[in-house]
Amino acid sequence: MNGRGGRRNPYELTEESPVYVISVAAQLSGLHPQTLRQYDRLGLVSPDRTAGRGRRYSARDIQLLREVQRLSQDEGINLAGIKRIIELENQVAALQSRVAELQQSVDGAAVAMQQREAQVHASYRRDLVPYQDVQHSSALVVWRPGRRRD
């Protein structure tokens, strides 16, 4: 969906659009195609599949392949550790998204509550009258009309 509430153009390319065949993804990521196949088997980077079962990588997949390579080569983290890092990062992203949704709900409820509170305050009869007493700093007098005696 786009920001205007309509449907997204199905032909619009996004970061998640699976467009790269394995040879191009390997070139873009600087990895060997066999390494990409291994990462797919291990569940590190799972590209989309065509009807003929061919892998199609997105720009986001390419970024993830580069990150896996960086963690492995520069940080010395093994593939099991990298898989766990990716899982935790995905979990954090999902939780952040959920927190944002809940924050929107809370904000909406707060606005509705303030509007309802304003309606209630507007309906008061204004029977409470502040009264300044000489001996006390302030007092509150409640005026209630009495019954008429005939």
mmCIF file of C-alpha atoms in Angstrom:
data_model
loop_
_atom_site.group_PDB
_atom_site.id
_atom_site.type_symbol
_atom_site.label_atom_id
_atom_site.label_comp_id
_atom_site.label_asym_id
_atom_site.label_seq_id
_atom_site.Cartn_x
_atom_site.Cartn_y
_atom_site.Cartn_z
ATOM 1 C CA MET A 1 0.000 0.000 0.000
ATOM 2 C CA ASN A 2 1.197 3.490 -0.618
ATOM 3 C CA GLY A 3 0.925 6.443 1.741
ATOM 4 C CA ARG A 4 -2.333 7.613 0.127
ATOM 5 C CA GLY A 5 -4.253 4.491 1.092
ATOM 6 C CA GLY A 6 -4.345 3.103 -2.472
ATOM 7 C CA ARG A 7 -2.727 -0.007 -3.841
ATOM 8 C CA ARG A 8 0.944 -0.008 -4.791
ATOM 9 C CA ASN A 9 1.752 -0.319 -8.478
ATOM 10 C CA PRO A 10 2.634 -4.019 -8.962
ATOM 11 C CA TYR A 11 5.349 -3.015 -11.455
ATOM 12 C CA GLU A 12 7.010 -0.509 -9.100
ATOM 13 C CA LEU A 13 10.499 -1.604 -8.086
ATOM 14 C CA THR A 14 11.290 -1.400 -4.382
ATOM 15 C CA GLU A 15 14.161 -2.517 -2.180
ATOM 16 C CA GLU A 16 12.318 -5.824 -1.727
ATOM 17 C CA SER A 17 11.655 -6.458 -5.434
ATOM 18 C CA PRO A 18 13.294 -9.774 -6.437
ATOM 19 C CA VAL A 19 15.070 -8.821 -9.670
ATOM 20 C CA TYR A 20 18.659 -10.176 -9.613
ATOM 21 C CA VAL A 21 19.575 -13.664 -10.786
ATOM 22 C CA ILE A 22 22.208 -15.448 -8.722
ATOM 23 C CA SER A 23 25.122 -14.525 -11.005
ATOM 24 C CA VAL A 24 24.301 -10.808 -10.799
ATOM 25 C CA ALA A 25 23.688 -11.009 -7.031
ATOM 26 C CA ALA A 26 27.069 -12.718 -6.639
ATOM 27 C CA GLN A 27 28.767 -9.946 -8.609
ATOM 28 C CA LEU A 28 27.000 -7.174 -6.682
ATOM 29 C CA SER A 29 27.790 -8.732 -3.318
ATOM 30 C CA GLY A 30 31.350 -9.739 -4.186
ATOM 31 C CA LEU A 31 30.675 -13.383 -3.320
ATOM 32 C CA HIS A 32 30.812 -16.609 -5.305
ATOM 33 C CA PRO A 33 27.435 -18.000 -6.493
ATOM 34 C CA GLN A 34 28.124 -21.204 -4.530
ATOM 35 C CA THR A 35 28.466 -19.097 -1.367
ATOM 36 C CA LEU A 36 25.042 -17.573 -2.063
ATOM 37 C CA ARG A 37 23.576 -21.070 -2.452
ATOM 38 C CA GLN A 38 25.156 -22.109 0.860
ATOM 39 C CA TYR A 39 23.774 -19.012 2.628
ATOM 40 C CA ASP A 40 20.341 -19.857 1.206
ATOM 41 C CA ARG A 41 20.574 -23.471 2.448
ATOM 42 C CA LEU A 42 21.584 -22.219 5.924
ATOM 43 C CA GLY A 43 18.723 -19.699 5.964
ATOM 44 C CA LEU A 44 21.004 -16.661 6.221
ATOM 45 C CA VAL A 45 19.692 -14.992 3.059
ATOM 46 C CA SER A 46 16.542 -16.446 1.523
ATOM 47 C CA PRO A 47 15.839 -15.023 -1.929
ATOM 48 C CA ASP A 48 12.481 -15.329 -3.659
ATOM 49 C CA ARG A 49 12.001 -18.118 -6.175
ATOM 50 C CA THR A 50 10.658 -18.075 -9.693
ATOM 51 C CA ALA A 51 8.114 -20.625 -10.911
ATOM 52 C CA GLY A 52 11.063 -22.679 -12.201
ATOM 53 C CA ARG A 53 12.686 -22.528 -8.704
ATOM 54 C CA GLY A 54 15.420 -20.080 -9.805
ATOM 55 C CA ARG A 55 16.626 -17.681 -7.132
ATOM 56 C CA ARG A 56 15.806 -13.963 -7.467
ATOM 57 C CA TYR A 57 17.599 -11.564 -5.128
ATOM 58 C CA SER A 58 16.407 -8.103 -4.110
ATOM 59 C CA ALA A 59 18.495 -5.040 -3.304
ATOM 60 C CA ARG A 60 17.798 -5.782 0.373
ATOM 61 C CA ASP A 61 19.125 -9.331 -0.108
ATOM 62 C CA ILE A 62 22.322 -7.893 -1.642
ATOM 63 C CA GLN A 63 22.757 -5.608 1.391
ATOM 64 C CA LEU A 64 22.260 -8.586 3.696
ATOM 65 C CA LEU A 65 24.796 -10.667 1.747
ATOM 66 C CA ARG A 66 27.345 -7.882 2.160
ATOM 67 C CA GLU A 67 26.594 -7.672 5.882
ATOM 68 C CA VAL A 68 27.000 -11.451 6.291
ATOM 69 C CA GLN A 69 30.350 -11.219 4.498
ATOM 70 C CA ARG A 70 31.456 -8.288 6.687
ATOM 71 C CA LEU A 71 30.491 -10.056 9.919
ATOM 72 C CA SER A 72 32.243 -13.219 8.794
ATOM 73 C CA GLN A 73 35.443 -11.671 7.410
ATOM 74 C CA ASP A 74 35.927 -8.511 9.474
ATOM 75 C CA GLU A 75 34.393 -9.562 12.779
ATOM 76 C CA GLY A 76 35.272 -13.262 12.687
ATOM 77 C CA ILE A 77 31.740 -14.391 13.530
ATOM 78 C CA ASN A 78 30.783 -17.893 12.439
ATOM 79 C CA LEU A 79 27.724 -18.507 10.257
ATOM 80 C CA ALA A 80 25.606 -19.803 13.154
ATOM 81 C CA GLY A 81 26.354 -16.619 15.064
ATOM 82 C CA ILE A 82 25.538 -14.496 12.024
ATOM 83 C CA LYS A 83 22.228 -16.324 11.605
ATOM 84 C CA ARG A 84 21.348 -15.569 15.234
ATOM 85 C CA ILE A 85 22.320 -11.891 14.785
ATOM 86 C CA ILE A 86 20.071 -11.640 11.725
ATOM 87 C CA GLU A 87 17.185 -13.302 13.593
ATOM 88 C CA LEU A 88 17.580 -10.898 16.516
ATOM 89 C CA GLU A 89 17.791 -7.867 14.220
ATOM 90 C CA ASN A 90 14.591 -9.000 12.470
ATOM 91 C CA GLN A 91 12.915 -9.482 15.845
ATOM 92 C CA VAL A 92 13.979 -5.996 16.976
ATOM 93 C CA ALA A 93 12.645 -4.475 13.736
ATOM 94 C CA ALA A 94 9.310 -6.283 14.179
ATOM 95 C CA LEU A 95 9.065 -5.113 17.796
ATOM 96 C CA GLN A 96 9.904 -1.524 16.833
ATOM 97 C CA SER A 97 7.165 -1.639 14.207
ATOM 98 C CA ARG A 98 4.694 -2.992 16.779
ATOM 99 C CA VAL A 99 5.685 -0.294 19.297
ATOM 100 C CA ALA A 100 5.046 2.362 16.628
ATOM 101 C CA GLU A 101 1.599 0.857 15.937
ATOM 102 C CA LEU A 102 0.779 0.798 19.653
ATOM 103 C CA GLN A 103 2.018 4.370 20.078
ATOM 104 C CA GLN A 104 -0.342 5.493 17.315
ATOM 105 C CA SER A 105 -3.198 3.701 19.070
ATOM 106 C CA VAL A 106 -2.337 5.300 22.407
ATOM 107 C CA ASP A 107 -2.064 8.740 20.807
ATOM 108 C CA GLY A 108 -5.456 8.265 19.148
ATOM 109 C CA ALA A 109 -7.022 7.115 22.413
ATOM 110 C CA ALA A 110 -5.529 10.110 24.248
ATOM 111 C CA VAL A 111 -7.025 12.535 21.723
ATOM 112 C CA ALA A 112 -10.416 10.818 21.973
ATOM 113 C CA MET A 113 -10.238 10.945 25.774
ATOM 114 C CA GLN A 114 -9.375 14.658 25.747
ATOM 115 C CA GLN A 115 -12.295 15.352 23.409
ATOM 116 C CA ARG A 116 -14.669 13.374 25.631
ATOM 117 C CA GLU A 117 -13.330 15.123 28.728
ATOM 118 C CA ALA A 118 -13.943 18.504 27.080
ATOM 119 C CA GLN A 119 -17.519 17.439 26.303
ATOM 120 C CA VAL A 120 -18.088 16.430 29.923
ATOM 121 C CA HIS A 121 -16.647 19.706 31.226
ATOM 122 C CA ALA A 122 -18.820 21.655 28.798
ATOM 123 C CA SER A 123 -21.914 19.970 30.227
ATOM 124 C CA TYR A 124 -21.316 21.103 33.833
ATOM 125 C CA ARG A 125 -24.020 23.307 35.362
ATOM 126 C CA ARG A 126 -21.429 25.507 37.042
ATOM 127 C CA ASP A 127 -22.916 25.061 40.520
ATOM 128 C CA LEU A 128 -19.491 25.244 42.185
ATOM 129 C CA VAL A 129 -18.586 28.790 43.178
ATOM 130 C CA PRO A 130 -15.177 29.764 44.550
ATOM 131 C CA TYR A 131 -15.461 31.818 47.734
ATOM 132 C CA GLN A 132 -12.736 33.869 49.415
ATOM 133 C CA ASP A 133 -12.916 33.759 53.217
ATOM 134 C CA VAL A 134 -11.053 36.239 55.372
ATOM 135 C CA GLN A 135 -9.986 33.656 57.957
ATOM 136 C CA HIS A 136 -9.162 30.849 55.529
ATOM 137 C CA SER A 137 -7.142 31.067 52.339
ATOM 138 C CA SER A 138 -10.011 29.812 50.210
ATOM 139 C CA ALA A 139 -13.162 27.787 50.465
ATOM 140 C CA LEU A 140 -15.556 26.183 48.088
ATOM 141 C CA VAL A 141 -19.275 26.772 48.388
ATOM 142 C CA VAL A 142 -21.731 24.473 46.717
ATOM 143 C CA TRP A 143 -25.021 26.095 45.909
ATOM 144 C CA ARG A 144 -27.988 23.826 45.678
ATOM 145 C CA PRO A 145 -31.334 25.398 45.065
ATOM 146 C CA GLY A 146 -33.756 24.419 47.789
ATOM 147 C CA ARG A 147 -37.272 23.250 47.386
ATOM 148 C CA ARG A 148 -39.911 25.885 47.368
ATOM 149 C CA ARG A 149 -42.232 25.771 50.293
ATOM 150 C CA ASP A 150 -45.744 26.741 49.539
#
